[in-house]
PDB file of C-alpha atoms in Angstrom:
ATOM      1  CA  UNK D   1      10.598 -27.366   6.634  1.00 39.00           C
ATOM      2  CA  UNK D   2       7.720 -29.637   7.547  1.00 41.00           C
ATOM      3  CA  UNK D   3       6.142 -28.688  10.830  1.00 42.00           C
ATOM      4  CA  UNK D   4       4.504 -32.126  11.129  1.00 49.00           C
ATOM      5  CA  UNK D   5       7.869 -33.849  11.731  1.00 58.00           C
ATOM      6  CA  UNK D   6       8.776 -31.848  14.780  1.00 64.00           C
ATOM      7  CA  UNK D   7       7.184 -30.948  18.042  1.00 69.00           C
ATOM      8  CA  UNK D   8       7.646 -28.011  20.350  1.00 69.00           C
ATOM      9  CA  UNK D   9       9.911 -28.702  23.312  1.00 72.00           C
ATOM     10  CA  UNK D  10      10.068 -25.294  24.950  1.00 73.00           C
ATOM     11  CA  UNK D  11       8.853 -21.762  24.354  1.00 70.00           C
ATOM     12  CA  UNK D  12      10.478 -18.643  25.777  1.00 74.00           C
ATOM     13  CA  UNK D  13       8.517 -15.425  26.077  1.00 68.00           C
ATOM     14  CA  UNK D  14      10.785 -12.581  24.913  1.00 72.00           C
ATOM     15  CA  UNK D  15       8.138  -9.912  25.371  1.00 70.00           C
ATOM     16  CA  UNK D  16       9.031  -7.853  28.462  1.00 76.00           C
ATOM     17  CA  UNK D  17       5.319  -7.645  29.392  1.00 77.00           C
ATOM     18  CA  UNK D  18       3.692 -10.907  30.420  1.00 75.00           C
ATOM     19  CA  UNK D  19       0.232  -9.507  31.188  1.00 81.00           C
ATOM     20  CA  UNK D  20      -1.670  -6.887  29.196  1.00 84.00           C
ATOM     21  CA  UNK D  21      -4.605  -4.906  30.561  1.00 89.00           C
ATOM     22  CA  UNK D  22      -6.779  -2.667  28.379  1.00 89.00           C
ATOM     23  CA  UNK D  23      -8.836  -0.295  30.471  1.00 93.00           C
ATOM     24  CA  UNK D  24     -11.616   1.651  28.775  1.00 91.00           C
ATOM     25  CA  UNK D  25     -12.012   4.534  31.178  1.00 93.00           C
ATOM     26  CA  UNK D  26     -14.607   6.680  29.448  1.00 89.00           C
ATOM     27  CA  UNK D  27     -16.519   7.397  26.269  1.00 85.00           C
ATOM     28  CA  UNK D  28     -16.447  11.154  26.871  1.00 87.00           C
ATOM     29  CA  UNK D  29     -14.325  13.338  24.618  1.00 88.00           C
ATOM     30  CA  UNK D  30     -13.577  17.063  24.447  1.00 87.00           C
ATOM     31  CA  UNK D  31     -13.830  17.231  20.652  1.00 86.00           C
ATOM     32  CA  UNK D  32     -16.124  15.703  18.023  1.00 85.00           C
ATOM     33  CA  UNK D  33     -14.198  14.934  14.853  1.00 86.00           C
ATOM     34  CA  UNK D  34     -16.215  14.340  11.698  1.00 82.00           C
ATOM     35  CA  UNK D  35     -14.187  11.211  10.920  1.00 81.00           C
ATOM     36  CA  UNK D  36     -14.458   9.672  14.412  1.00 80.00           C
ATOM     37  CA  UNK D  37     -16.233   6.338  14.067  1.00 69.00           C
ATOM     38  CA  UNK D  38     -17.610   6.603  17.609  1.00 65.00           C
ATOM     39  CA  UNK D  39     -19.471   9.806  16.846  1.00 52.00           C
ATOM     40  CA  UNK D  40     -21.505   8.087  14.133  1.00 47.00           C
ATOM     41  CA  UNK D  41     -23.488   6.070  16.664  1.00 46.00           C
ATOM     42  CA  UNK D  42     -22.942   7.962  19.920  1.00 50.00           C
ATOM     43  CA  UNK D  43     -24.494  11.371  20.531  1.00 53.00           C
ATOM     44  CA  UNK D  44     -23.305  11.529  24.126  1.00 53.00           C
ATOM     45  CA  UNK D  45     -19.600  12.157  23.602  1.00 54.00           C
ATOM     46  CA  UNK D  46     -19.741  15.609  25.188  1.00 59.00           C
ATOM     47  CA  UNK D  47     -18.362  16.905  28.456  1.00 75.00           C
ATOM     48  CA  UNK D  48     -20.568  16.646  31.511  1.00 79.00           C
ATOM     49  CA  UNK D  49     -18.470  18.209  34.293  1.00 85.00           C
ATOM     50  CA  UNK D  50     -20.405  16.633  37.142  1.00 89.00           C
ATOM     51  CA  UNK D  51     -20.322  13.197  35.533  1.00 86.00           C
ATOM     52  CA  UNK D  52     -16.618  13.638  34.795  1.00 89.00           C
ATOM     53  CA  UNK D  53     -15.874  14.280  38.476  1.00 92.00           C
ATOM     54  CA  UNK D  54     -17.949  11.263  39.567  1.00 92.00           C
ATOM     55  CA  UNK D  55     -16.209   9.052  37.004  1.00 92.00           C
ATOM     56  CA  UNK D  56     -12.790  10.176  38.197  1.00 95.00           C
ATOM     57  CA  UNK D  57     -13.631   9.277  41.793  1.00 95.00           C
ATOM     58  CA  UNK D  58     -14.911   5.871  40.704  1.00 93.00           C
ATOM     59  CA  UNK D  59     -11.852   5.285  38.519  1.00 95.00           C
ATOM     60  CA  UNK D  60      -9.652   5.775  41.584  1.00 96.00           C
ATOM     61  CA  UNK D  61     -11.608   2.998  43.312  1.00 94.00           C
ATOM     62  CA  UNK D  62     -11.275   0.795  40.219  1.00 94.00           C
ATOM     63  CA  UNK D  63      -7.518   1.458  40.102  1.00 95.00           C
ATOM     64  CA  UNK D  64      -7.213   0.305  43.711  1.00 95.00           C
ATOM     65  CA  UNK D  65      -9.064  -2.939  42.898  1.00 92.00           C
ATOM     66  CA  UNK D  66      -6.990  -3.428  39.761  1.00 92.00           C
ATOM     67  CA  UNK D  67      -3.822  -2.930  41.799  1.00 94.00           C
ATOM     68  CA  UNK D  68      -4.939  -5.763  44.112  1.00 92.00           C
ATOM     69  CA  UNK D  69      -5.692  -8.045  41.145  1.00 88.00           C
ATOM     70  CA  UNK D  70      -2.262  -7.417  39.614  1.00 90.00           C
ATOM     71  CA  UNK D  71      -0.589  -8.184  42.935  1.00 90.00           C
ATOM     72  CA  UNK D  72      -2.316 -11.546  43.312  1.00 84.00           C
ATOM     73  CA  UNK D  73      -1.455 -12.827  39.815  1.00 81.00           C
ATOM     74  CA  UNK D  74       1.708 -14.746  39.008  1.00 79.00           C
ATOM     75  CA  UNK D  75       2.664 -12.161  36.365  1.00 81.00           C
ATOM     76  CA  UNK D  76       5.575  -9.853  37.112  1.00 88.00           C
ATOM     77  CA  UNK D  77       5.663  -7.347  34.250  1.00 88.00           C
ATOM     78  CA  UNK D  78       2.277  -5.758  33.583  1.00 91.00           C
ATOM     79  CA  UNK D  79       1.303  -3.188  30.972  1.00 92.00           C
ATOM     80  CA  UNK D  80      -1.918  -1.145  31.063  1.00 94.00           C
ATOM     81  CA  UNK D  81      -3.428   0.685  28.075  1.00 94.00           C
ATOM     82  CA  UNK D  82      -5.661   3.601  29.092  1.00 96.00           C
ATOM     83  CA  UNK D  83      -8.454   3.799  26.482  1.00 91.00           C
ATOM     84  CA  UNK D  84     -11.095   6.468  25.813  1.00 87.00           C
ATOM     85  CA  UNK D  85     -12.809   8.639  24.803  1.00 87.00           C
ATOM     86  CA  UNK D  86     -10.195  11.108  25.928  1.00 93.00           C
ATOM     87  CA  UNK D  87      -8.529   9.813  29.078  1.00 95.00           C
ATOM     88  CA  UNK D  88      -6.686  13.066  29.841  1.00 96.00           C
ATOM     89  CA  UNK D  89     -10.002  14.637  30.788  1.00 95.00           C
ATOM     90  CA  UNK D  90      -9.183  13.079  34.144  1.00 96.00           C
ATOM     91  CA  UNK D  91      -6.385  13.844  36.574  1.00 97.00           C
ATOM     92  CA  UNK D  92      -4.414  10.755  35.602  1.00 97.00           C
ATOM     93  CA  UNK D  93      -1.792  11.338  38.281  1.00 97.00           C
ATOM     94  CA  UNK D  94      -4.539  10.995  40.887  1.00 97.00           C
ATOM     95  CA  UNK D  95      -5.740   7.717  39.346  1.00 97.00           C
ATOM     96  CA  UNK D  96      -2.236   6.268  38.827  1.00 97.00           C
ATOM     97  CA  UNK D  97      -1.298   7.069  42.438  1.00 97.00           C
ATOM     98  CA  UNK D  98      -3.616   4.202  43.474  1.00 97.00           C
ATOM     99  CA  UNK D  99      -1.219   1.682  41.895  1.00 96.00           C
ATOM    100  CA  UNK D 100       1.297   0.595  44.521  1.00 94.00           C
ATOM    101  CA  UNK D 101       2.281  -2.723  42.972  1.00 94.00           C
ATOM    102  CA  UNK D 102       5.839  -3.054  41.705  1.00 94.00           C
ATOM    103  CA  UNK D 103       4.535  -5.313  38.919  1.00 94.00           C
ATOM    104  CA  UNK D 104       3.107  -2.401  36.888  1.00 95.00           C
ATOM    105  CA  UNK D 105       5.895  -1.545  34.463  1.00 95.00           C
ATOM    106  CA  UNK D 106       4.255   0.461  31.675  1.00 95.00           C
ATOM    107  CA  UNK D 107       1.229   2.651  30.967  1.00 96.00           C
ATOM    108  CA  UNK D 108       0.156   3.434  27.402  1.00 95.00           C
ATOM    109  CA  UNK D 109      -1.917   6.540  26.715  1.00 96.00           C
ATOM    110  CA  UNK D 110      -3.437   7.890  23.509  1.00 94.00           C
ATOM    111  CA  UNK D 111      -4.469  11.538  23.720  1.00 95.00           C
ATOM    112  CA  UNK D 112      -5.621  14.350  21.428  1.00 94.00           C
ATOM    113  CA  UNK D 113      -3.080  16.627  23.153  1.00 95.00           C
ATOM    114  CA  UNK D 114      -5.711  19.284  23.754  1.00 94.00           C
ATOM    115  CA  UNK D 115      -4.671  19.936  27.339  1.00 94.00           C
ATOM    116  CA  UNK D 116      -1.898  22.383  28.199  1.00 95.00           C
ATOM    117  CA  UNK D 117       1.588  20.960  27.758  1.00 94.00           C
ATOM    118  CA  UNK D 118       2.289  21.301  31.497  1.00 97.00           C
ATOM    119  CA  UNK D 119      -0.305  18.559  32.124  1.00 97.00           C
ATOM    120  CA  UNK D 120       1.650  16.048  30.011  1.00 97.00           C
ATOM    121  CA  UNK D 121       5.027  17.135  31.345  1.00 97.00           C
ATOM    122  CA  UNK D 122       3.767  16.694  34.910  1.00 97.00           C
ATOM    123  CA  UNK D 123       2.314  13.276  34.065  1.00 97.00           C
ATOM    124  CA  UNK D 124       5.591  12.110  32.501  1.00 97.00           C
ATOM    125  CA  UNK D 125       7.620  13.253  35.495  1.00 97.00           C
ATOM    126  CA  UNK D 126       5.124  11.647  37.885  1.00 97.00           C
ATOM    127  CA  UNK D 127       5.358   8.234  36.162  1.00 96.00           C
ATOM    128  CA  UNK D 128       9.155   8.455  36.059  1.00 95.00           C
ATOM    129  CA  UNK D 129       9.173   9.090  39.811  1.00 95.00           C
ATOM    130  CA  UNK D 130       7.097   5.927  40.340  1.00 95.00           C
ATOM    131  CA  UNK D 131       9.368   3.854  38.100  1.00 94.00           C
ATOM    132  CA  UNK D 132       6.588   3.344  35.531  1.00 95.00           C
ATOM    133  CA  UNK D 133       7.451   3.582  31.834  1.00 95.00           C
ATOM    134  CA  UNK D 134       5.064   5.895  29.939  1.00 96.00           C
ATOM    135  CA  UNK D 135       4.135   5.553  26.273  1.00 95.00           C
ATOM    136  CA  UNK D 136       2.300   8.501  24.731  1.00 96.00           C
ATOM    137  CA  UNK D 137       0.566   8.590  21.344  1.00 95.00           C
ATOM    138  CA  UNK D 138      -0.490  12.129  20.395  1.00 96.00           C
ATOM    139  CA  UNK D 139      -3.298  12.435  17.848  1.00 95.00           C
ATOM    140  CA  UNK D 140      -3.524  15.567  15.719  1.00 95.00           C
ATOM    141  CA  UNK D 141      -7.111  16.505  14.832  1.00 94.00           C
ATOM    142  CA  UNK D 142      -6.961  19.249  12.218  1.00 91.00           C
ATOM    143  CA  UNK D 143     -10.579  20.326  12.656  1.00 91.00           C
ATOM    144  CA  UNK D 144      -9.851  21.499  16.207  1.00 92.00           C
ATOM    145  CA  UNK D 145      -6.093  21.979  16.518  1.00 93.00           C
ATOM    146  CA  UNK D 146      -3.513  24.402  15.183  1.00 95.00           C
ATOM    147  CA  UNK D 147      -0.564  22.462  13.798  1.00 96.00           C
ATOM    148  CA  UNK D 148       2.011  24.895  15.215  1.00 97.00           C
ATOM    149  CA  UNK D 149       0.552  24.620  18.725  1.00 97.00           C
ATOM    150  CA  UNK D 150       0.420  20.831  18.373  1.00 97.00           C
ATOM    151  CA  UNK D 151       4.080  20.505  17.409  1.00 97.00           C
ATOM    152  CA  UNK D 152       5.143  22.954  20.105  1.00 97.00           C
ATOM    153  CA  UNK D 153       3.598  20.570  22.639  1.00 97.00           C
ATOM    154  CA  UNK D 154       5.131  17.544  20.928  1.00 97.00           C
ATOM    155  CA  UNK D 155       8.619  19.090  21.068  1.00 96.00           C
ATOM    156  CA  UNK D 156       8.201  19.818  24.789  1.00 96.00           C
ATOM    157  CA  UNK D 157       6.961  16.342  25.720  1.00 96.00           C
ATOM    158  CA  UNK D 158       8.538  13.744  23.414  1.00 95.00           C
ATOM    159  CA  UNK D 159      11.860  13.355  25.238  1.00 96.00           C
ATOM    160  CA  UNK D 160      10.231  13.021  28.658  1.00 96.00           C
ATOM    161  CA  UNK D 161       8.458   9.714  27.919  1.00 95.00           C
ATOM    162  CA  UNK D 162       9.911   6.328  27.020  1.00 93.00           C
ATOM    163  CA  UNK D 163       8.040   5.975  23.723  1.00 91.00           C
ATOM    164  CA  UNK D 164       6.358   8.821  21.858  1.00 94.00           C
ATOM    165  CA  UNK D 165       4.438   8.767  18.571  1.00 94.00           C
ATOM    166  CA  UNK D 166       2.286  11.164  16.550  1.00 96.00           C
ATOM    167  CA  UNK D 167      -0.740  10.253  14.455  1.00 94.00           C
ATOM    168  CA  UNK D 168      -3.422  11.854  12.316  1.00 93.00           C
ATOM    169  CA  UNK D 169      -6.236  10.844   9.959  1.00 91.00           C
ATOM    170  CA  UNK D 170      -5.928  11.522   6.253  1.00 90.00           C
ATOM    171  CA  UNK D 171      -9.203  12.775   4.727  1.00 88.00           C
ATOM    172  CA  UNK D 172     -10.243  14.100   1.326  1.00 84.00           C
ATOM    173  CA  UNK D 173      -9.877  17.720   2.439  1.00 86.00           C
ATOM    174  CA  UNK D 174      -6.621  17.725   4.440  1.00 90.00           C
ATOM    175  CA  UNK D 175      -4.019  16.340   2.039  1.00 91.00           C
ATOM    176  CA  UNK D 176      -1.735  19.410   2.135  1.00 93.00           C
ATOM    177  CA  UNK D 177      -1.793  19.275   5.925  1.00 94.00           C
ATOM    178  CA  UNK D 178      -0.890  15.574   5.814  1.00 93.00           C
ATOM    179  CA  UNK D 179       2.198  16.410   3.763  1.00 93.00           C
ATOM    180  CA  UNK D 180       3.191  19.074   6.287  1.00 95.00           C
ATOM    181  CA  UNK D 181       2.530  16.696   9.199  1.00 95.00           C
ATOM    182  CA  UNK D 182       4.712  14.069   7.531  1.00 94.00           C
ATOM    183  CA  UNK D 183       7.623  16.493   7.075  1.00 95.00           C
ATOM    184  CA  UNK D 184       7.413  17.980  10.545  1.00 96.00           C
ATOM    185  CA  UNK D 185       7.411  14.567  12.211  1.00 95.00           C
ATOM    186  CA  UNK D 186      10.566  13.718  10.267  1.00 94.00           C
ATOM    187  CA  UNK D 187      12.159  17.060  11.153  1.00 95.00           C
ATOM    188  CA  UNK D 188      11.840  16.462  14.900  1.00 95.00           C
ATOM    189  CA  UNK D 189      12.585  12.737  14.567  1.00 93.00           C
ATOM    190  CA  UNK D 190       9.448  11.157  16.058  1.00 94.00           C
ATOM    191  CA  UNK D 191       7.645   7.987  15.090  1.00 93.00           C
ATOM    192  CA  UNK D 192       4.318   8.703  13.430  1.00 93.00           C
ATOM    193  CA  UNK D 193       1.413   7.335  11.425  1.00 93.00           C
ATOM    194  CA  UNK D 194      -0.998   8.943   8.976  1.00 91.00           C
ATOM    195  CA  UNK D 195      -4.064   6.726   8.686  1.00 88.00           C
ATOM    196  CA  UNK D 196      -6.657   6.768   5.911  1.00 85.00           C
ATOM    197  CA  UNK D 197     -10.200   7.928   6.648  1.00 81.00           C
ATOM    198  CA  UNK D 198     -12.161   4.756   7.387  1.00 73.00           C
ATOM    199  CA  UNK D 199     -15.403   6.372   6.244  1.00 69.00           C
ATOM    200  CA  UNK D 200     -14.320   5.762   2.644  1.00 61.00           C
ATOM    201  CA  UNK D 201     -16.030   2.589   1.564  1.00 57.00           C
ATOM    202  CA  UNK D 202     -13.271   0.609  -0.093  1.00 59.00           C
ATOM    203  CA  UNK D 203      -9.666   0.029   0.820  1.00 61.00           C
ATOM    204  CA  UNK D 204      -8.630   0.763  -2.779  1.00 63.00           C
ATOM    205  CA  UNK D 205     -10.330   4.158  -2.636  1.00 59.00           C
ATOM    206  CA  UNK D 206      -8.511   4.972   0.573  1.00 59.00           C
ATOM    207  CA  UNK D 207      -5.202   3.761  -0.799  1.00 62.00           C
ATOM    208  CA  UNK D 208      -5.445   5.621  -4.094  1.00 66.00           C
ATOM    209  CA  UNK D 209      -7.108   8.838  -2.949  1.00 66.00           C
ATOM    210  CA  UNK D 210      -5.451   9.611   0.373  1.00 77.00           C
ATOM    211  CA  UNK D 211      -1.956  10.201   1.658  1.00 78.00           C
ATOM    212  CA  UNK D 212      -0.841   7.611   4.193  1.00 83.00           C
ATOM    213  CA  UNK D 213       2.571   7.258   5.795  1.00 81.00           C
ATOM    214  CA  UNK D 214       4.209   5.816   8.856  1.00 80.00           C
ATOM    215  CA  UNK D 215       7.470   5.406  10.658  1.00 83.00           C
ATOM    216  CA  UNK D 216       7.164   2.906  13.459  1.00 76.00           C
ATOM    217  CA  UNK D 217       9.828   1.428  15.703  1.00 68.00           C
ATOM    218  CA  UNK D 218      10.902  -2.030  14.615  1.00 65.00           C
ATOM    219  CA  UNK D 219       9.120  -4.745  16.533  1.00 65.00           C
ATOM    220  CA  UNK D 220      11.238  -6.962  18.714  1.00 69.00           C
ATOM    221  CA  UNK D 221      10.936 -10.721  18.716  1.00 74.00           C
ATOM    222  CA  UNK D 222       8.243 -11.948  21.107  1.00 72.00           C
ATOM    223  CA  UNK D 223       8.817 -15.719  21.239  1.00 74.00           C
ATOM    224  CA  UNK D 224      11.716 -18.121  20.957  1.00 81.00           C
ATOM    225  CA  UNK D 225      10.709 -21.706  20.193  1.00 80.00           C
ATOM    226  CA  UNK D 226      12.819 -24.861  20.554  1.00 81.00           C
ATOM    227  CA  UNK D 227      11.714 -27.835  18.431  1.00 78.00           C
ATOM    228  CA  UNK D 228      12.360 -31.596  18.664  1.00 78.00           C
ATOM    229  CA  UNK D 229      14.496 -31.648  15.503  1.00 81.00           C
ATOM    230  CA  UNK D 230      17.051 -29.365  17.166  1.00 85.00           C
ATOM    231  CA  UNK D 231      15.912 -26.199  15.445  1.00 85.00           C
ATOM    232  CA  UNK D 232      15.336 -22.931  17.250  1.00 87.00           C
ATOM    233  CA  UNK D 233      13.319 -20.063  15.814  1.00 85.00           C
ATOM    234  CA  UNK D 234      12.220 -16.594  16.921  1.00 85.00           C
ATOM    235  CA  UNK D 235       8.834 -15.054  16.146  1.00 79.00           C
ATOM    236  CA  UNK D 236       7.710 -11.457  15.891  1.00 76.00           C
ATOM    237  CA  UNK D 237       4.019 -12.205  16.411  1.00 68.00           C
ATOM    238  CA  UNK D 238       1.921 -14.788  18.211  1.00 62.00           C
ATOM    239  CA  UNK D 239       0.128 -15.805  15.007  1.00 63.00           C
ATOM    240  CA  UNK D 240       3.381 -16.675  13.206  1.00 71.00           C
ATOM    241  CA  UNK D 241       4.359 -18.941  16.058  1.00 67.00           C
ATOM    242  CA  UNK D 242       0.935 -20.612  16.257  1.00 63.00           C
ATOM    243  CA  UNK D 243       0.985 -21.250  12.508  1.00 64.00           C
ATOM    244  CA  UNK D 244       4.457 -22.793  12.547  1.00 66.00           C
ATOM    245  CA  UNK D 245       3.645 -24.940  15.570  1.00 60.00           C
ATOM    246  CA  UNK D 246       0.470 -26.213  13.844  1.00 56.00           C
ATOM    247  CA  UNK D 247      -1.663 -24.826  16.647  1.00 49.00           C
ATOM    248  CA  UNK D 248      -3.721 -22.419  14.585  1.00 44.00           C
ATOM    249  CA  UNK D 249      -5.073 -25.143  12.302  1.00 41.00           C
ATOM    250  CA  UNK D 250      -5.099 -28.096  14.691  1.00 41.00           C
ATOM    251  CA  UNK D 251      -5.318 -27.002  18.307  1.00 42.00           C
ATOM    252  CA  UNK D 252      -7.270 -29.897  19.811  1.00 38.00           C
ATOM    253  CA  UNK D 253      -5.751 -31.121  23.063  1.00 36.00           C
ATOM    254  CA  UNK D 254      -2.735 -28.858  22.513  1.00 38.00           C
ATOM    255  CA  UNK D 255      -1.735 -26.612  25.358  1.00 38.00           C
ATOM    256  CA  UNK D 256       0.816 -24.136  24.090  1.00 42.00           C
ATOM    257  CA  UNK D 257       1.438 -21.251  26.429  1.00 44.00           C
ATOM    258  CA  UNK D 258       2.282 -17.846  24.970  1.00 43.00           C
ATOM    259  CA  UNK D 259       2.359 -14.783  27.194  1.00 44.00           C
ATOM    260  CA  UNK D 260       0.867 -16.899  29.945  1.00 44.00           C
ATOM    261  CA  UNK D 261      -2.184 -17.709  27.830  1.00 42.00           C
ATOM    262  CA  UNK D 262      -3.112 -20.616  25.609  1.00 41.00           C
ATOM    263  CA  UNK D 263      -3.866 -21.600  22.033  1.00 42.00           C
ATOM    264  CA  UNK D 264      -6.509 -19.158  20.866  1.00 42.00           C
ATOM    265  CA  UNK D 265      -6.262 -17.689  17.383  1.00 42.00           C
ATOM    266  CA  UNK D 266      -5.125 -14.279  18.588  1.00 45.00           C
ATOM    267  CA  UNK D 267      -3.661 -13.210  21.902  1.00 52.00           C
ATOM    268  CA  UNK D 268      -5.806 -12.621  24.939  1.00 60.00           C
ATOM    269  CA  UNK D 269      -5.745  -9.696  27.296  1.00 71.00           C
ATOM    270  CA  UNK D 270      -7.566  -8.569  30.401  1.00 79.00           C
ATOM    271  CA  UNK D 271     -10.233  -6.033  29.444  1.00 82.00           C
ATOM    272  CA  UNK D 272     -11.927  -3.500  31.706  1.00 85.00           C
ATOM    273  CA  UNK D 273     -15.014  -1.657  30.541  1.00 84.00           C
ATOM    274  CA  UNK D 274     -14.858   1.116  33.134  1.00 87.00           C
ATOM    275  CA  UNK D 275     -15.236  -1.154  36.169  1.00 85.00           C
ATOM    276  CA  UNK D 276     -16.361  -4.518  34.746  1.00 84.00           C
ATOM    277  CA  UNK D 277     -13.760  -7.148  33.923  1.00 81.00           C
ATOM    278  CA  UNK D 278     -13.584  -9.694  31.106  1.00 74.00           C
ATOM    279  CA  UNK D 279     -11.150 -11.747  29.105  1.00 68.00           C
ATOM    280  CA  UNK D 280     -10.990 -10.655  25.500  1.00 64.00           C
ATOM    281  CA  UNK D 281      -9.208 -11.638  22.301  1.00 58.00           C
ATOM    282  CA  UNK D 282      -7.724  -8.989  20.042  1.00 53.00           C
ATOM    283  CA  UNK D 283     -10.323  -7.383  17.727  1.00 48.00           C
ATOM    284  CA  UNK D 284     -13.175  -9.353  19.232  1.00 51.00           C
ATOM    285  CA  UNK D 285     -15.656  -9.016  22.109  1.00 51.00           C
ATOM    286  CA  UNK D 286     -14.919 -12.609  22.870  1.00 53.00           C
ATOM    287  CA  UNK D 287     -15.871 -13.209  26.466  1.00 61.00           C
ATOM    288  CA  UNK D 288     -19.384 -12.807  27.853  1.00 62.00           C
ATOM    289  CA  UNK D 289     -18.168 -13.093  31.416  1.00 65.00           C
ATOM    290  CA  UNK D 290     -18.229  -9.464  32.569  1.00 74.00           C
ATOM    291  CA  UNK D 291     -17.893  -9.416  36.339  1.00 79.00           C
ATOM    292  CA  UNK D 292     -16.564  -7.146  39.091  1.00 83.00           C
ATOM    293  CA  UNK D 293     -12.764  -6.998  39.240  1.00 82.00           C
ATOM    294  CA  UNK D 294     -12.559  -8.447  42.741  1.00 79.00           C
ATOM    295  CA  UNK D 295     -14.507 -11.545  41.588  1.00 77.00           C
ATOM    296  CA  UNK D 296     -12.370 -12.178  38.510  1.00 74.00           C
ATOM    297  CA  UNK D 297     -10.008 -15.146  38.857  1.00 69.00           C
ATOM    298  CA  UNK D 298      -7.414 -15.887  36.206  1.00 67.00           C
ATOM    299  CA  UNK D 299      -7.350 -19.608  35.465  1.00 60.00           C
ATOM    300  CA  UNK D 300      -4.801 -22.053  34.097  1.00 55.00           C
ATOM    301  CA  UNK D 301      -6.690 -24.169  31.526  1.00 47.00           C
ATOM    302  CA  UNK D 302      -5.756 -27.866  31.401  1.00 44.00           C
ATOM    303  CA  UNK D 303      -6.765 -28.398  27.784  1.00 44.00           C
ATOM    304  CA  UNK D 304      -7.308 -26.307  24.703  1.00 47.00           C
ATOM    305  CA  UNK D 305     -10.225 -24.014  25.570  1.00 49.00           C
ATOM    306  CA  UNK D 306     -11.389 -23.593  21.947  1.00 51.00           C
ATOM    307  CA  UNK D 307     -14.144 -21.010  22.115  1.00 53.00           C
ATOM    308  CA  UNK D 308     -13.712 -20.373  25.821  1.00 55.00           C
ATOM    309  CA  UNK D 309     -11.961 -17.365  27.241  1.00 60.00           C
ATOM    310  CA  UNK D 310      -8.451 -18.455  28.249  1.00 55.00           C
ATOM    311  CA  UNK D 311      -8.409 -15.924  31.061  1.00 59.00           C
ATOM    312  CA  UNK D 312     -11.528 -16.953  32.936  1.00 60.00           C
ATOM    313  CA  UNK D 313     -12.772 -20.102  31.163  1.00 58.00           C
ATOM    314  CA  UNK D 314     -16.204 -18.643  30.404  1.00 58.00           C
ATOM    315  CA  UNK D 315     -18.015 -19.448  27.143  1.00 51.00           C
ATOM    316  CA  UNK D 316     -16.967 -17.167  24.317  1.00 47.00           C
ATOM    317  CA  UNK D 317     -19.136 -15.613  21.623  1.00 42.00           C
ATOM    318  CA  UNK D 318     -16.179 -15.763  19.253  1.00 39.00           C
ATOM    319  CA  UNK D 319     -15.925 -18.484  16.619  1.00 36.00           C
ATOM    320  CA  UNK D 320     -14.189 -21.763  17.311  1.00 34.00           C
ATOM    321  CA  UNK D 321     -10.765 -22.300  15.773  1.00 30.00           C
TER     322      UNK D 321
END
């Protein structure tokens, strides 16, 4: 089918979340894994109790500001990813209690599951009481964790959250443990992923020398597009839609809205680096406009922004399409 003979009439967003926020809360972590890419260039990923307490107090203030920003946007179904470091170093219930907006529908957390299981059970029950869906990804780090203790926690927590997944890194010296991890995830029926050690130089070396496996939930369709020739198609990813609508290759003067944003090469999201806000495209530090949350205003661009951030309109350091 030639995409040049048809034009887009209407696009429906099938994704239940129309605004995505990624909030990097901290760089601190309670373990230092040999394969962690952060530890290669950061010698400060250790626990400073006093700093941790100060950060938690500031994060509560940030959460209050973020709550106000969410309330003043036109978006109705917001998802926040809590990013670390290790975010469960904080009392997350205390931080989440600052969100009073009914627009916050889901919180995603990745954790090394090093805290006692009662912490996670309490967090799950707290979010349920607020009507917030909780997604939990539990990373197993074999250098610091006992696999039996890990799976005891997993079994206690997995049915209390809306989406639960396990993950671990496959290295040259833990292949037997990867096999056991794979089998135990299947035994208790959880989604999981075993990723290859990224320190290995080539993808072929990782693929041939290391065990990798995954069982992920099937992605739902994100967009439904209606075209001028009467056809109607659904798309799993933003890129597939942009390609079919000829936006990815020829976006000049096109204004195609997906997830409330416009024709950049990959989707945009609202990014918080602790307490400074920016627009950002996936896998790229795209926007140089890092400003306080209360000063950040989400715009509606009137033409294709090209290398400009489609959230705030500021000049991007990312390449032009």
